[in-house]
Coordinates of C-alpha atoms in Angstrom, one line a residue:
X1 CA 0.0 0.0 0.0
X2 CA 2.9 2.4 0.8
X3 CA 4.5 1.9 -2.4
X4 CA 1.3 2.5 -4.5
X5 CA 1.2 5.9 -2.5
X6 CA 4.9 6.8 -3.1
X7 CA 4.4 5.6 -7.2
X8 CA 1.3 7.9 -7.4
X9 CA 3.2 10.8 -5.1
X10 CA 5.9 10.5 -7.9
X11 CA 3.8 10.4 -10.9
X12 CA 2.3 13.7 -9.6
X13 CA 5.5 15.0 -9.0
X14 CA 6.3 14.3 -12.4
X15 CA 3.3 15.6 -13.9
X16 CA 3.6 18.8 -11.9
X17 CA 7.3 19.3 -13.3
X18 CA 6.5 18.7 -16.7
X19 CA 3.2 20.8 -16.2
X20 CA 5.9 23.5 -15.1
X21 CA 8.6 23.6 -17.5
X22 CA 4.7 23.8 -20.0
X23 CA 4.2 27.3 -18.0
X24 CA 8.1 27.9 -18.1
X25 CA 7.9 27.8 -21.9
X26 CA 5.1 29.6 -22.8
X27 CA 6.1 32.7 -20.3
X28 CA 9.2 32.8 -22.2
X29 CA 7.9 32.4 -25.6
X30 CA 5.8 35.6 -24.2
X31 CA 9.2 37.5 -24.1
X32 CA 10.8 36.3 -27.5
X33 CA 10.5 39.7 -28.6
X34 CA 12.8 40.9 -25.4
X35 CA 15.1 38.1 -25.8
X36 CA 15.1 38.7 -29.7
X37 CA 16.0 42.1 -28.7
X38 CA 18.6 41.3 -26.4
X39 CA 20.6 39.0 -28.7
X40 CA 20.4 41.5 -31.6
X41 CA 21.8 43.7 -29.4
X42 CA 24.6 41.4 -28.8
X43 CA 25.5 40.5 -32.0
X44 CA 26.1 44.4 -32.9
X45 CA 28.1 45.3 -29.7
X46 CA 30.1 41.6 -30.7
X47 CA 30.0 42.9 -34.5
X48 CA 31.4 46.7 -33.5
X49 CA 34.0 45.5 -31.0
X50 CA 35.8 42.7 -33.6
X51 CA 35.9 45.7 -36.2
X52 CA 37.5 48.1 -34.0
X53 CA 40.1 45.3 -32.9
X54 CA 43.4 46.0 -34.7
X55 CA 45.2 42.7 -36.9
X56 CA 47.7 41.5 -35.0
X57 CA 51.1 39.6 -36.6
X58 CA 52.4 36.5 -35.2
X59 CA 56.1 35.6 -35.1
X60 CA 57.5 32.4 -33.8
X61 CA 61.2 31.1 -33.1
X62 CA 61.4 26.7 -32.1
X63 CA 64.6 25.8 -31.1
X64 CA 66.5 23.1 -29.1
X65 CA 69.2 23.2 -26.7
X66 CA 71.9 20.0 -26.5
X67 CA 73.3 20.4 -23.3
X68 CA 77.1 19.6 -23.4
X69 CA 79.1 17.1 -21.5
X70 CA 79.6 17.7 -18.4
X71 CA 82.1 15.8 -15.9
X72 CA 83.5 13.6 -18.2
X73 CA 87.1 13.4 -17.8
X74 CA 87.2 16.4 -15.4
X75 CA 89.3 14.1 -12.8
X76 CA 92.5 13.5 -14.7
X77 CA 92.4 17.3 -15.5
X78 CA 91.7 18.3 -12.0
X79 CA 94.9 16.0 -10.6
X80 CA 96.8 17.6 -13.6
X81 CA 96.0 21.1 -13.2
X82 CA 96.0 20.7 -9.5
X83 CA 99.4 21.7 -8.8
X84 CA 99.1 25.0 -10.9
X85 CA 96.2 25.7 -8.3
X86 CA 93.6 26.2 -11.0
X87 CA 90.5 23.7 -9.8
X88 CA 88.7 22.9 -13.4
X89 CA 85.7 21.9 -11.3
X90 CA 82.4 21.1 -13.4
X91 CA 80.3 22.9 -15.8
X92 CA 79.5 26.3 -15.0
X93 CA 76.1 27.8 -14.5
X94 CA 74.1 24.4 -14.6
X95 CA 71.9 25.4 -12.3
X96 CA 71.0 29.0 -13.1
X97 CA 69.5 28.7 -16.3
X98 CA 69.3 24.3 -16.5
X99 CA 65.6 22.6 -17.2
X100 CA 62.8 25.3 -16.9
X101 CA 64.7 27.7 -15.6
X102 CA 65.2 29.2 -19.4
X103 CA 61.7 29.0 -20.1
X104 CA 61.7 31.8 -17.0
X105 CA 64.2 34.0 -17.9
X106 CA 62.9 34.8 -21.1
X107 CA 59.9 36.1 -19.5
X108 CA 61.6 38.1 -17.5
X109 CA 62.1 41.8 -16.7
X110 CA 65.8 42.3 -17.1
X111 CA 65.8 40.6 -20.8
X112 CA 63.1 42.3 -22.0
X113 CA 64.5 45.9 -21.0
X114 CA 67.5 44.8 -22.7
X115 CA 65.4 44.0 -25.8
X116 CA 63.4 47.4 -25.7
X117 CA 66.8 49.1 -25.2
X118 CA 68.8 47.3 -28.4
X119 CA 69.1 49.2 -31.7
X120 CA 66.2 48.2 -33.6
X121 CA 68.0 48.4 -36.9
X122 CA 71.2 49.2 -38.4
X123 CA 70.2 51.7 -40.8
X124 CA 68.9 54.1 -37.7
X125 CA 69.5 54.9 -34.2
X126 CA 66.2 54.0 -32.9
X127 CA 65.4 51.9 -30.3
X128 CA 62.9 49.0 -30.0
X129 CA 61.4 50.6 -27.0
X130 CA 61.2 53.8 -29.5
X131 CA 59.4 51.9 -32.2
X132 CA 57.3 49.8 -30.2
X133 CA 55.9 53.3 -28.5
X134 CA 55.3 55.0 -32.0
X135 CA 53.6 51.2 -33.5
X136 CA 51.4 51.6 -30.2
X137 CA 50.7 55.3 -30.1
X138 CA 52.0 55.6 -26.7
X139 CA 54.1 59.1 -27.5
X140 CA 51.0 60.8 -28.6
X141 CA 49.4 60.0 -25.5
X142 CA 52.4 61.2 -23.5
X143 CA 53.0 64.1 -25.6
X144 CA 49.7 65.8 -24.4
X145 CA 50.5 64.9 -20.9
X146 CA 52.5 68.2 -19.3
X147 CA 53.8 65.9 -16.6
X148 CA 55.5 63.4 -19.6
X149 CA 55.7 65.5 -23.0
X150 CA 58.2 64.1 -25.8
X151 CA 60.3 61.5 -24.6
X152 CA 62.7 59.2 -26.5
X153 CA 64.6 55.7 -25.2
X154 CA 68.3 55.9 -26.6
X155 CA 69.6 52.6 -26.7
X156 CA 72.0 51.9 -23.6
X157 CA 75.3 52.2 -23.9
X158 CA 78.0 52.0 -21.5
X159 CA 77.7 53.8 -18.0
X160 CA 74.7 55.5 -18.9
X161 CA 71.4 54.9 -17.2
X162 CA 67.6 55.9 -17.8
X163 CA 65.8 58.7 -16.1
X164 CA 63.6 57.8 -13.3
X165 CA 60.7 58.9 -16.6
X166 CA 62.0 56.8 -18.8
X167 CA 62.2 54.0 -16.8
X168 CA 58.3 54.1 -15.5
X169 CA 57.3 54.1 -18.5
X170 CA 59.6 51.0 -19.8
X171 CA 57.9 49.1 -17.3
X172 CA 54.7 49.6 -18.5
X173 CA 55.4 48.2 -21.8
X174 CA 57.3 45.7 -20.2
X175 CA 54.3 44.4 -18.5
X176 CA 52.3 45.0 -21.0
X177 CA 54.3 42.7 -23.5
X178 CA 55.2 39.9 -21.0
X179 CA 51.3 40.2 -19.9
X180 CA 49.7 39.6 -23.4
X181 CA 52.3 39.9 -26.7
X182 CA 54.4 37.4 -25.8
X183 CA 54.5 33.6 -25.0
X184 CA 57.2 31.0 -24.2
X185 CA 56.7 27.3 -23.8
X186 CA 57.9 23.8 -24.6
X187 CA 56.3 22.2 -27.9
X188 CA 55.8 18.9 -25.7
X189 CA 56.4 18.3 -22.0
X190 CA 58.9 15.0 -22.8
X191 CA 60.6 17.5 -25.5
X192 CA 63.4 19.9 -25.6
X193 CA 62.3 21.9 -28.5
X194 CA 61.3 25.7 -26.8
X195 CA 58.4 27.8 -29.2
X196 CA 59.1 31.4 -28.5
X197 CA 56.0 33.7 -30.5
X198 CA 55.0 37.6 -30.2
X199 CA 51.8 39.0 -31.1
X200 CA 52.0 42.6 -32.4
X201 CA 50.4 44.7 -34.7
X202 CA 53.5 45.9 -36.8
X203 CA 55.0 42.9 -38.7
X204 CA 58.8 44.2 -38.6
X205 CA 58.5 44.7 -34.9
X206 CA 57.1 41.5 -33.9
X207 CA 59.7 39.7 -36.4
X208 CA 62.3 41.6 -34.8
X209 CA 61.1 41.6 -31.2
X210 CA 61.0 37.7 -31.0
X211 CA 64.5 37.2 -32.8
X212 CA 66.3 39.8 -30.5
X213 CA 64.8 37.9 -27.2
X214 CA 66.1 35.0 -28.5
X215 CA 69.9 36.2 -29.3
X216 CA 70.0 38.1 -26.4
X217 CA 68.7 35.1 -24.1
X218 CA 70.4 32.2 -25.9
X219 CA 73.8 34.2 -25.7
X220 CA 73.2 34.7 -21.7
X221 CA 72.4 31.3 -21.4
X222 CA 75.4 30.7 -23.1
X223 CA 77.7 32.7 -21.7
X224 CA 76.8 31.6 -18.0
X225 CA 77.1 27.8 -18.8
X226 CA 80.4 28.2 -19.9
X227 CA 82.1 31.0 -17.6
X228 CA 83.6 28.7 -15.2
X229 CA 85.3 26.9 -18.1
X230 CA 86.5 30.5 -19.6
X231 CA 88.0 31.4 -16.8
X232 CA 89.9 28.3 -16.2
X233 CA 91.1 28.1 -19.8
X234 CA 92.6 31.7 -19.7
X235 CA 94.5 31.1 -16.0
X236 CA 96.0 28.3 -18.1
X237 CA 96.5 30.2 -21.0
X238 CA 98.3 32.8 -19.2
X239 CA 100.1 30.6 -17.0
X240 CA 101.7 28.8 -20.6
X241 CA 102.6 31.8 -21.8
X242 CA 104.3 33.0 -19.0
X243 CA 106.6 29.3 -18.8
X244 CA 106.8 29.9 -22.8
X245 CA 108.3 33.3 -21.6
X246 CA 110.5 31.8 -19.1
X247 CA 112.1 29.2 -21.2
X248 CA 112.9 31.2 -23.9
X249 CA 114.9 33.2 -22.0
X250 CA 116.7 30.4 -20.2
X251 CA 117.3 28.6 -23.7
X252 CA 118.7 31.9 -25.1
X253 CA 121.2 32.2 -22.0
X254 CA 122.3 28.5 -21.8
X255 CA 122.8 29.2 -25.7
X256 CA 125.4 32.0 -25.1
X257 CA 127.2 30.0 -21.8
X258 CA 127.9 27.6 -24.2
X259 CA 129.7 29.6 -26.7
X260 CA 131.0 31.8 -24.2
X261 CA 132.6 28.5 -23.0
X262 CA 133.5 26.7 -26.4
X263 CA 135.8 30.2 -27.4
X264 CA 136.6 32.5 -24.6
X265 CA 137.7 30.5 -21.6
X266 CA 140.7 30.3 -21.2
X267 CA 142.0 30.2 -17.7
X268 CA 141.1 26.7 -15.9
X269 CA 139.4 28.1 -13.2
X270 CA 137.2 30.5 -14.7
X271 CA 136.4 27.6 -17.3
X272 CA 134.9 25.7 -14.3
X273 CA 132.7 27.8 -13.0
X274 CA 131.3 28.4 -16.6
X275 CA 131.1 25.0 -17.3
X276 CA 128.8 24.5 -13.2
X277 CA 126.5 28.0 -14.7
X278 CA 125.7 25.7 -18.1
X279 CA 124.8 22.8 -16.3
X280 CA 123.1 24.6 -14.0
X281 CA 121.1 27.0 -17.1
X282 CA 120.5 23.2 -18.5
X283 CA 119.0 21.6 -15.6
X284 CA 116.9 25.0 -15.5
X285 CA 115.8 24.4 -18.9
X286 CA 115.3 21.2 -19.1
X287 CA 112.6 21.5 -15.8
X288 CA 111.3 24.3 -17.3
X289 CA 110.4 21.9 -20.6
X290 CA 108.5 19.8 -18.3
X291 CA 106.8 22.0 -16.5
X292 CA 105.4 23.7 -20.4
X293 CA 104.7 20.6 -21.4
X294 CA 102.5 19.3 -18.3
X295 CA 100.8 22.8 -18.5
X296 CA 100.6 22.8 -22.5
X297 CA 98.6 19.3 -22.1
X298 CA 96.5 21.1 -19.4
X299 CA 95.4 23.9 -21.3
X300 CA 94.5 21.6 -24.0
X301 CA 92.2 19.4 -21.7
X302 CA 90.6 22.5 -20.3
X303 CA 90.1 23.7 -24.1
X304 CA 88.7 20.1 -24.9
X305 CA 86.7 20.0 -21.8
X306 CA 85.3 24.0 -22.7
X307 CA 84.4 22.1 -26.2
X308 CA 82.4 19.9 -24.8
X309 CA 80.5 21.9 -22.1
X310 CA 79.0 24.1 -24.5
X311 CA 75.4 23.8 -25.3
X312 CA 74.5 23.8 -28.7
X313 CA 71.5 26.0 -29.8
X314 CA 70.1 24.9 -33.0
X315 CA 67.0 26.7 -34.3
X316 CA 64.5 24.4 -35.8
X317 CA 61.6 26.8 -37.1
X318 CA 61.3 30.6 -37.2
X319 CA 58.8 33.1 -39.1
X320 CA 59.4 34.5 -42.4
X321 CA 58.0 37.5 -43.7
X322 CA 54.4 37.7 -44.6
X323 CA 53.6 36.6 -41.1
X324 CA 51.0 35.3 -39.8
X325 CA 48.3 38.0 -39.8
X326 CA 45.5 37.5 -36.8
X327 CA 42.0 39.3 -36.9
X328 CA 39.1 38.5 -34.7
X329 CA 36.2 37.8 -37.2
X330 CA 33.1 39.8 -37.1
X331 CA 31.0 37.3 -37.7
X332 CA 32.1 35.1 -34.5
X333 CA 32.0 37.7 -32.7
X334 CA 28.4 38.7 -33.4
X335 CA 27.0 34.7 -33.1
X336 CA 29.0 34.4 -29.5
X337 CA 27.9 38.0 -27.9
X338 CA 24.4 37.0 -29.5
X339 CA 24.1 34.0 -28.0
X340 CA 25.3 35.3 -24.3
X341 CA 22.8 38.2 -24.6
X342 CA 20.1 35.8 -25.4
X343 CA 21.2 33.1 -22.9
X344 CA 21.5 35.8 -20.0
X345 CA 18.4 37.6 -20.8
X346 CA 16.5 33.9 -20.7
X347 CA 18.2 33.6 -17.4
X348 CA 16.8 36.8 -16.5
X349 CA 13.2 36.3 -17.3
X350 CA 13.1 33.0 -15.7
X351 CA 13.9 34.4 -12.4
X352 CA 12.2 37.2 -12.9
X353 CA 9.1 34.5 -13.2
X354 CA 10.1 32.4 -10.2
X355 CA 10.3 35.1 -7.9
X356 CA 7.0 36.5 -9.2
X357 CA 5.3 32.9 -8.6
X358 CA 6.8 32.8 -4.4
X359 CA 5.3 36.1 -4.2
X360 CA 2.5 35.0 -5.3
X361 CA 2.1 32.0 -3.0
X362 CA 3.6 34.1 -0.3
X363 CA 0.6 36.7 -0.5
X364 CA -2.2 33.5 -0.9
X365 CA -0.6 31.7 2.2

């Protein structure tokens, strides 16, 4: 019996939704003019805004970095370099800009200030930073502010700095570029291949833009993998040259103590203690031809081992001109906005109706 009474309580239920989503319907076919009106509305605002959106070029760089060697052999030259007190160690810089650490630098703040700062071109001496302001309209905007009027970025060079100006307003682009123009990422997680693209709206800059973050990133990286190494293969390299030094001199005196004692000595006793300086200059030389060829062997290890701790960059892909131009379409733009008007405004009237049907069973109650 209790079952009978919960399959007929259900079957009203279900009668009473259905009987519902009936009145749900027909109040909303009721306001299809509204709704109508709201999508149209849509679709021009969606229509107006995808016209007034500028085209936009796209620039992309892949490449792949082969870490080099590292370690291998490093003992032997560390026991042979040892006693010159130069420790050849490991590879340099690993850790500052190894793995993902890359895909963070060239995001950062620091390299793209460098960027903006770099001569855009060789046939002027305007700055990215320069262009990229004109390209964007940002100097006519601070030209009619009295507290900015006409300012320029020179590119850096040497000592010289920025103005506190000029650097407020690098930082603005700065964001604005890391924020939305430009993107960094690996083609595939198990890959090494890195995709580096800008989005602008001038097709030199962006082409430019995304190949100077790239030189300027890839020779950092570069430069601090390898430093250590540098620095250990000059110490050698000066400390060769300076035995090279030494042993030519000693060679060109043991050289003239021999023919000084061949043709001019005479007396017996001053013969001898010519004959004790040669052997003496010999013995000098002769250590002195070890020692340059233990550190000659050395340097050539370090060289060797430099060789093999440097990465290789090798670009796999990068933009040519025409790029690839972006525009939003109009079209899309006015279907999606239409359809979110018209979905939001259905939203709205069907609250509008349930909150009109508990006042109405508020005020019968």
């Amino acid at each position: 019996m209790q079952e009978q009474i919960e399959t007929a309580s259900d079957e009203i239920s279900l009668k009473e939704l259905i009987q519902k989503l009936g009145q749900w319907w027909a109040y909303l076919k009721t306001q299809w003019w509204k709704i109508a009106i709201a999508g149209l509305l849509g679709g021009i605002i969606g229509f107006v805004y995808a016209a007034r959106q500028p085209i936009t070029y796209s620039s992309k760089i892949t490449f792949v970095v082969e870490d080099g060697k590292s370690g291998g052999g490093m003992g032997g030259l560390a026991s042979l370099a040892g006693q010159f007190g130069v420790d050849v160690g490991g590879s340099g810089g690993g850790g500052v800009m190894s793995g993902d650490n890359i895909l963070l630098y060239f995001k950062s703040e620091s390299l793209a200030r460098e960027v903006l700062l770099s001569r855009y071109d060789t046939a002027s001496n305007e700055s990215v930073a320069d262009v990229y302001a004109e390209v964007y309209k940002l100097k006519e905007g601070w030209a009619k502010n009295e507290k900015i009027g006409k300012i320029d970025f020179p590119v850096l060079a040497g000592s010289r700095t920025n103005t506190r100006l000029q650097d407020s307003l690098l930082k603005g682009m700065i964001a604005n570029i890391i924020a939305t123009q430009m993107t960094v990422g690996k083609t595939d997680k198990k890959s090494g291949f890195i995709d580096v693209s800008t989005k602008m709206e001038e097709e030199v800059l962006a082409k430019k833009y995304c190949e100077k973050v790239v030189e300027i990133a890839v020779e950092r990286y570069l430069n601090v993998k390898t430093k250590r190494q540098k620095a250990i293969v000059a110490k050698l390299q000066t400390r060769v040259d300076s035995i090279a030094n030494l042993l030519s001199r000693k060679t060109a005196s043991s050289a003239a103590l021999q023919t000084s004692s061949a043709t001019m000595d005479i007396n017996p006793l001053y013969r001898t203690g010519t004959v004790v300086e040669v052997e003496t200059t010999i013995r000098d030389k002769t250590m002195l031809t070890n020692i340059y060829a233990s550190a000659s062997q050395n340097l050539e290890m370090a060289k060797f081992t430099l060789s093999q701790e440097t990465p290789v960059i090798l670009v796999v892909d990068s933009s040519e001109f025409p790029l690839k131009k972006e525009k939003l379409s109009k079209v899309k733009a006015a279907i999606v906005l239409s359809f979110v008007f018209g979905l939001v405004s259905i939203i709205f009237f069907s609250f509008k109706k349930l909150i009109n049907n508990t006042l109405n069973s508020v005020e019968i109650l």
